[in-house]
Amino acid sequence: MTSIRPPAVAGTFYPDDPSELSAMIHYFLSQADDSLPAPKAVIVPHAGYIYSGPIAASAYAPLKKAADQIKRVVLIGPSHRVAFEGLAVSSADQFVTPLGAIPIDKQAVEAILHLPFVHLLDQAHSLEHSLEVQLPFLQSVLNDFKLVPIVAGDASAEQVSTVLEILWGKSETLIVISSDLSHYHDYFTAQQMDQNTSQLIESLHYEQLDFDSACGRVPVTGLLRYARQHGLKPKTIDLRNSGDTAGDKNRVVGYGAYVINQTTSEYSA
């Protein structure tokens, strides 16, 4: 019998009606610049769509041009509900959203399960929104793909980058890192903090990031460590906060969209 991970935050973080959800995502995508090259890796926010959806769309829109190429998505986000050490994968065969089911790349999961810090931990996935909110966007911009869902607990940048070394692949693989930025500061303080975080991300100074910089610091630092080791450079393509989208300016959450582009050789592989 097929084992599924059903949606946990449909109807709260995003619409649970498929038509409404699809329309919302396509509106966000239509407002984004899709002229950039399709990235190899992205960092995208994971709040409710009315708050962070437009910023996430900035990173997802360029991926439409690689819809036929990308066959696997490695998705890593922080754990909000379950405390554990290392990284957690799922035993599910499919992750389901209102837009349909996404098959899990079991072979890729097996390829990292031998690592001592990677655990099969369904509890970390069952209610986690940092991965789930990315799925309808991925379903909207890609065609047929398999998912490698990873929840990051108390893990190091080295551990995350080790997983990325195994799963990075070529043009068939997209890396998605889920993270918001600063939390619950006033608008102008958040702007300053998030601009500083973006500079650290672009300069690959991941050791200087903390949990006040980004709630997904663990997966973000792992990606940046990998990028530094392989001569890749992140680029900020959107930087806003909830005061710019759907909230007031007294207590905001920051959202950034960042891309790392592939090399020409990867595109031709």
mmCIF file of C-alpha atoms in Angstrom, residues 17-219:
data_model
loop_
_atom_site.group_PDB
_atom_site.id
_atom_site.type_symbol
_atom_site.label_atom_id
_atom_site.label_comp_id
_atom_site.label_asym_id
_atom_site.label_seq_id
_atom_site.Cartn_x
_atom_site.Cartn_y
_atom_site.Cartn_z
ATOM 1 C CA ASP A 17 -9.082 24.504 -2.887
ATOM 2 C CA PRO A 18 -7.024 23.404 -5.938
ATOM 3 C CA SER A 19 -8.460 26.051 -8.267
ATOM 4 C CA GLU A 20 -7.956 28.866 -5.785
ATOM 5 C CA LEU A 21 -4.459 27.647 -4.966
ATOM 6 C CA SER A 22 -3.450 27.349 -8.595
ATOM 7 C CA ALA A 23 -4.830 30.794 -9.400
ATOM 8 C CA MET A 24 -2.976 32.381 -6.485
ATOM 9 C CA ILE A 25 0.352 30.814 -7.453
ATOM 10 C CA HIS A 26 -0.024 31.711 -11.107
ATOM 11 C CA TYR A 27 -0.810 35.300 -10.143
ATOM 12 C CA PHE A 28 2.372 35.490 -8.055
ATOM 13 C CA LEU A 29 4.384 33.956 -10.896
ATOM 14 C CA SER A 30 2.891 36.390 -13.419
ATOM 15 C CA GLN A 31 4.144 39.305 -11.323
ATOM 16 C CA ALA A 32 7.696 37.923 -11.110
ATOM 17 C CA ASP A 33 10.578 38.377 -13.550
ATOM 18 C CA ASP A 34 11.028 35.069 -15.377
ATOM 19 C CA SER A 35 13.791 36.312 -17.684
ATOM 20 C CA LEU A 36 16.628 35.134 -15.431
ATOM 21 C CA PRO A 37 18.368 31.822 -16.195
ATOM 22 C CA ALA A 38 16.856 28.782 -14.513
ATOM 23 C CA PRO A 39 18.834 28.423 -11.265
ATOM 24 C CA LYS A 40 20.500 25.295 -9.942
ATOM 25 C CA ALA A 41 19.672 26.145 -6.329
ATOM 26 C CA VAL A 42 17.306 28.568 -4.629
ATOM 27 C CA ILE A 43 16.670 29.883 -1.138
ATOM 28 C CA VAL A 44 12.986 30.734 -0.704
ATOM 29 C CA PRO A 45 10.718 31.755 2.212
ATOM 30 C CA HIS A 46 8.069 29.543 3.806
ATOM 31 C CA ALA A 47 5.424 31.750 5.411
ATOM 32 C CA GLY A 48 1.758 32.003 4.530
ATOM 33 C CA TYR A 49 1.385 32.728 0.833
ATOM 34 C CA ILE A 50 -0.201 36.154 1.299
ATOM 35 C CA TYR A 51 2.968 37.205 3.112
ATOM 36 C CA SER A 52 5.838 35.420 1.363
ATOM 37 C CA GLY A 53 4.325 34.035 -1.848
ATOM 38 C CA PRO A 54 5.358 36.971 -4.055
ATOM 39 C CA ILE A 55 8.969 36.698 -2.894
ATOM 40 C CA ALA A 56 9.085 32.925 -3.369
ATOM 41 C CA ALA A 57 7.663 33.392 -6.871
ATOM 42 C CA SER A 58 10.690 35.527 -7.774
ATOM 43 C CA ALA A 59 12.890 32.420 -7.466
ATOM 44 C CA TYR A 60 10.374 29.951 -8.877
ATOM 45 C CA ALA A 61 9.363 31.864 -12.024
ATOM 46 C CA PRO A 62 12.702 31.388 -13.867
ATOM 47 C CA LEU A 63 12.449 27.627 -13.277
ATOM 48 C CA LYS A 64 9.610 27.321 -15.776
ATOM 49 C CA LYS A 65 12.125 27.313 -18.623
ATOM 50 C CA ALA A 66 13.760 24.200 -17.102
ATOM 51 C CA ALA A 67 10.462 22.386 -16.437
ATOM 52 C CA ASP A 68 11.347 19.480 -18.715
ATOM 53 C CA GLN A 69 14.938 19.191 -17.497
ATOM 54 C CA ILE A 70 14.407 19.021 -13.757
ATOM 55 C CA LYS A 71 13.470 15.513 -12.646
ATOM 56 C CA ARG A 72 14.485 15.649 -8.985
ATOM 57 C CA VAL A 73 14.085 18.291 -6.271
ATOM 58 C CA VAL A 74 16.164 18.126 -3.096
ATOM 59 C CA LEU A 75 14.182 20.179 -0.584
ATOM 60 C CA ILE A 76 15.670 21.071 2.811
ATOM 61 C CA GLY A 77 13.922 23.157 5.449
ATOM 62 C CA PRO A 78 14.194 23.730 9.202
ATOM 63 C CA SER A 79 12.207 21.875 11.831
ATOM 64 C CA HIS A 80 9.648 24.051 13.618
ATOM 65 C CA ARG A 81 7.853 21.433 15.741
ATOM 66 C CA VAL A 82 10.180 18.517 16.522
ATOM 67 C CA ALA A 83 13.595 18.787 18.175
ATOM 68 C CA PHE A 84 16.216 16.310 16.998
ATOM 69 C CA GLU A 85 19.852 16.107 15.989
ATOM 70 C CA GLY A 86 20.923 15.796 12.377
ATOM 71 C CA LEU A 87 18.682 15.563 9.326
ATOM 72 C CA ALA A 88 15.368 13.720 8.926
ATOM 73 C CA VAL A 89 14.045 11.933 5.860
ATOM 74 C CA SER A 90 10.586 10.417 5.420
ATOM 75 C CA SER A 91 9.342 6.864 4.874
ATOM 76 C CA ALA A 92 6.445 8.139 2.727
ATOM 77 C CA ASP A 93 6.134 7.131 -0.910
ATOM 78 C CA GLN A 94 4.378 10.378 -1.825
ATOM 79 C CA PHE A 95 3.927 13.891 -0.468
ATOM 80 C CA VAL A 96 0.432 15.136 -1.324
ATOM 81 C CA THR A 97 -0.911 18.675 -1.796
ATOM 82 C CA PRO A 98 -4.246 19.941 -3.133
ATOM 83 C CA LEU A 99 -2.559 19.951 -6.563
ATOM 84 C CA GLY A 100 -1.783 16.218 -6.448
ATOM 85 C CA ALA A 101 0.822 13.703 -5.328
ATOM 86 C CA ILE A 102 4.603 14.015 -5.677
ATOM 87 C CA PRO A 103 6.579 10.747 -5.679
ATOM 88 C CA ILE A 104 9.543 10.450 -3.340
ATOM 89 C CA ASP A 105 12.919 9.583 -4.829
ATOM 90 C CA LYS A 106 13.525 6.500 -2.722
ATOM 91 C CA GLN A 107 16.879 5.812 -4.329
ATOM 92 C CA ALA A 108 18.149 9.253 -3.355
ATOM 93 C CA VAL A 109 16.844 8.841 0.199
ATOM 94 C CA GLU A 110 18.688 5.520 0.464
ATOM 95 C CA ALA A 111 21.844 7.193 -0.840
ATOM 96 C CA ILE A 112 22.045 9.427 2.245
ATOM 97 C CA LEU A 113 20.539 7.167 4.916
ATOM 98 C CA HIS A 114 23.911 5.553 5.534
ATOM 99 C CA LEU A 115 25.221 8.842 6.914
ATOM 100 C CA PRO A 116 25.269 8.718 10.733
ATOM 101 C CA PHE A 117 23.432 12.037 11.084
ATOM 102 C CA VAL A 118 20.579 11.224 8.661
ATOM 103 C CA HIS A 119 17.560 9.592 10.297
ATOM 104 C CA LEU A 120 14.246 8.168 9.174
ATOM 105 C CA LEU A 121 11.942 10.346 11.267
ATOM 106 C CA ASP A 122 8.384 10.763 10.046
ATOM 107 C CA GLN A 123 7.421 12.829 13.096
ATOM 108 C CA ALA A 124 9.654 15.629 11.821
ATOM 109 C CA HIS A 125 7.727 15.709 8.547
ATOM 110 C CA SER A 126 4.122 15.175 9.587
ATOM 111 C CA LEU A 127 3.319 18.765 10.632
ATOM 112 C CA GLU A 128 6.286 20.634 9.158
ATOM 113 C CA HIS A 129 5.307 23.584 6.951
ATOM 114 C CA SER A 130 8.764 24.695 5.779
ATOM 115 C CA LEU A 131 8.814 21.953 3.145
ATOM 116 C CA GLU A 132 5.092 21.743 2.424
ATOM 117 C CA VAL A 133 4.582 25.343 1.348
ATOM 118 C CA GLN A 134 7.200 24.898 -1.400
ATOM 119 C CA LEU A 135 5.430 21.942 -2.996
ATOM 120 C CA PRO A 136 2.537 23.697 -4.791
ATOM 121 C CA PHE A 137 5.026 26.167 -6.291
ATOM 122 C CA LEU A 138 7.167 23.284 -7.532
ATOM 123 C CA GLN A 139 4.101 21.531 -8.941
ATOM 124 C CA SER A 140 3.180 24.745 -10.768
ATOM 125 C CA VAL A 141 6.538 25.424 -12.446
ATOM 126 C CA LEU A 142 7.888 21.909 -13.097
ATOM 127 C CA ASN A 143 6.546 18.885 -14.925
ATOM 128 C CA ASP A 144 7.292 15.356 -13.721
ATOM 129 C CA PHE A 145 9.746 15.279 -10.840
ATOM 130 C CA LYS A 146 10.586 13.258 -7.747
ATOM 131 C CA LEU A 147 11.136 14.787 -4.333
ATOM 132 C CA VAL A 148 13.862 14.316 -1.724
ATOM 133 C CA PRO A 149 12.354 15.954 1.389
ATOM 134 C CA ILE A 150 14.760 16.655 4.256
ATOM 135 C CA VAL A 151 13.963 18.372 7.544
ATOM 136 C CA ALA A 152 16.974 19.887 9.288
ATOM 137 C CA GLY A 153 17.228 19.665 13.057
ATOM 138 C CA ASP A 154 20.295 20.506 15.109
ATOM 139 C CA ALA A 155 22.791 19.935 12.336
ATOM 140 C CA SER A 156 25.981 21.550 11.098
ATOM 141 C CA ALA A 157 26.752 23.269 7.823
ATOM 142 C CA GLU A 158 29.221 20.438 7.163
ATOM 143 C CA GLN A 159 26.518 17.804 7.533
ATOM 144 C CA VAL A 160 24.135 19.584 5.148
ATOM 145 C CA SER A 161 26.876 20.166 2.585
ATOM 146 C CA THR A 162 27.832 16.486 2.793
ATOM 147 C CA VAL A 163 24.278 15.574 1.769
ATOM 148 C CA LEU A 164 24.450 18.122 -1.048
ATOM 149 C CA GLU A 165 27.709 16.569 -2.272
ATOM 150 C CA ILE A 166 25.864 13.267 -2.699
ATOM 151 C CA LEU A 167 22.646 14.625 -4.214
ATOM 152 C CA TRP A 168 23.761 17.743 -6.147
ATOM 153 C CA GLY A 169 23.606 16.027 -9.527
ATOM 154 C CA LYS A 170 23.527 17.971 -12.775
ATOM 155 C CA SER A 171 20.771 19.814 -14.610
ATOM 156 C CA GLU A 172 18.232 17.149 -13.650
ATOM 157 C CA THR A 173 18.436 18.142 -9.967
ATOM 158 C CA LEU A 174 17.146 21.330 -8.334
ATOM 159 C CA ILE A 175 18.175 22.264 -4.794
ATOM 160 C CA VAL A 176 15.581 24.178 -2.756
ATOM 161 C CA ILE A 177 16.444 25.619 0.652
ATOM 162 C CA SER A 178 13.496 26.882 2.700
ATOM 163 C CA SER A 179 14.102 29.801 5.066
ATOM 164 C CA ASP A 180 12.592 33.063 6.238
ATOM 165 C CA LEU A 181 14.846 35.871 7.452
ATOM 166 C CA SER A 182 14.447 38.144 10.505
ATOM 167 C CA HIS A 183 11.417 37.742 12.766
ATOM 168 C CA TYR A 184 9.198 40.268 14.545
ATOM 169 C CA HIS A 185 11.201 43.470 14.352
ATOM 170 C CA ASP A 186 9.884 46.809 13.178
ATOM 171 C CA TYR A 187 9.973 47.431 9.442
ATOM 172 C CA PHE A 188 13.171 49.485 9.281
ATOM 173 C CA THR A 189 15.125 47.299 11.707
ATOM 174 C CA ALA A 190 14.106 44.251 9.673
ATOM 175 C CA GLN A 191 15.210 45.917 6.451
ATOM 176 C CA GLN A 192 18.663 46.611 7.882
ATOM 177 C CA MET A 193 19.008 43.110 9.323
ATOM 178 C CA ASP A 194 17.852 41.403 6.130
ATOM 179 C CA GLN A 195 20.119 43.515 3.939
ATOM 180 C CA ASN A 196 23.045 42.509 6.139
ATOM 181 C CA THR A 197 21.991 38.850 5.922
ATOM 182 C CA SER A 198 21.796 39.112 2.138
ATOM 183 C CA GLN A 199 25.315 40.526 2.022
ATOM 184 C CA LEU A 200 26.561 37.616 4.129
ATOM 185 C CA ILE A 201 24.788 35.145 1.848
ATOM 186 C CA GLU A 202 26.186 36.708 -1.321
ATOM 187 C CA SER A 203 29.698 36.822 0.140
ATOM 188 C CA LEU A 204 29.390 33.209 1.424
ATOM 189 C CA HIS A 205 30.204 34.234 4.999
ATOM 190 C CA TYR A 206 27.892 31.576 6.378
ATOM 191 C CA GLU A 207 29.706 31.351 9.730
ATOM 192 C CA GLN A 208 28.343 34.802 10.604
ATOM 193 C CA LEU A 209 24.697 33.817 10.140
ATOM 194 C CA ASP A 210 22.646 33.023 13.245
ATOM 195 C CA PHE A 211 19.025 32.145 13.920
ATOM 196 C CA ASP A 212 18.150 35.858 14.161
ATOM 197 C CA SER A 213 19.417 36.183 10.588
ATOM 198 C CA ALA A 214 17.427 33.279 9.157
ATOM 199 C CA CYS A 215 15.215 30.650 10.793
ATOM 200 C CA GLY A 216 16.549 28.184 8.226
ATOM 201 C CA ARG A 217 20.132 28.963 9.159
ATOM 202 C CA VAL A 218 21.089 25.266 9.213
ATOM 203 C CA PRO A 219 20.177 24.422 5.591
#
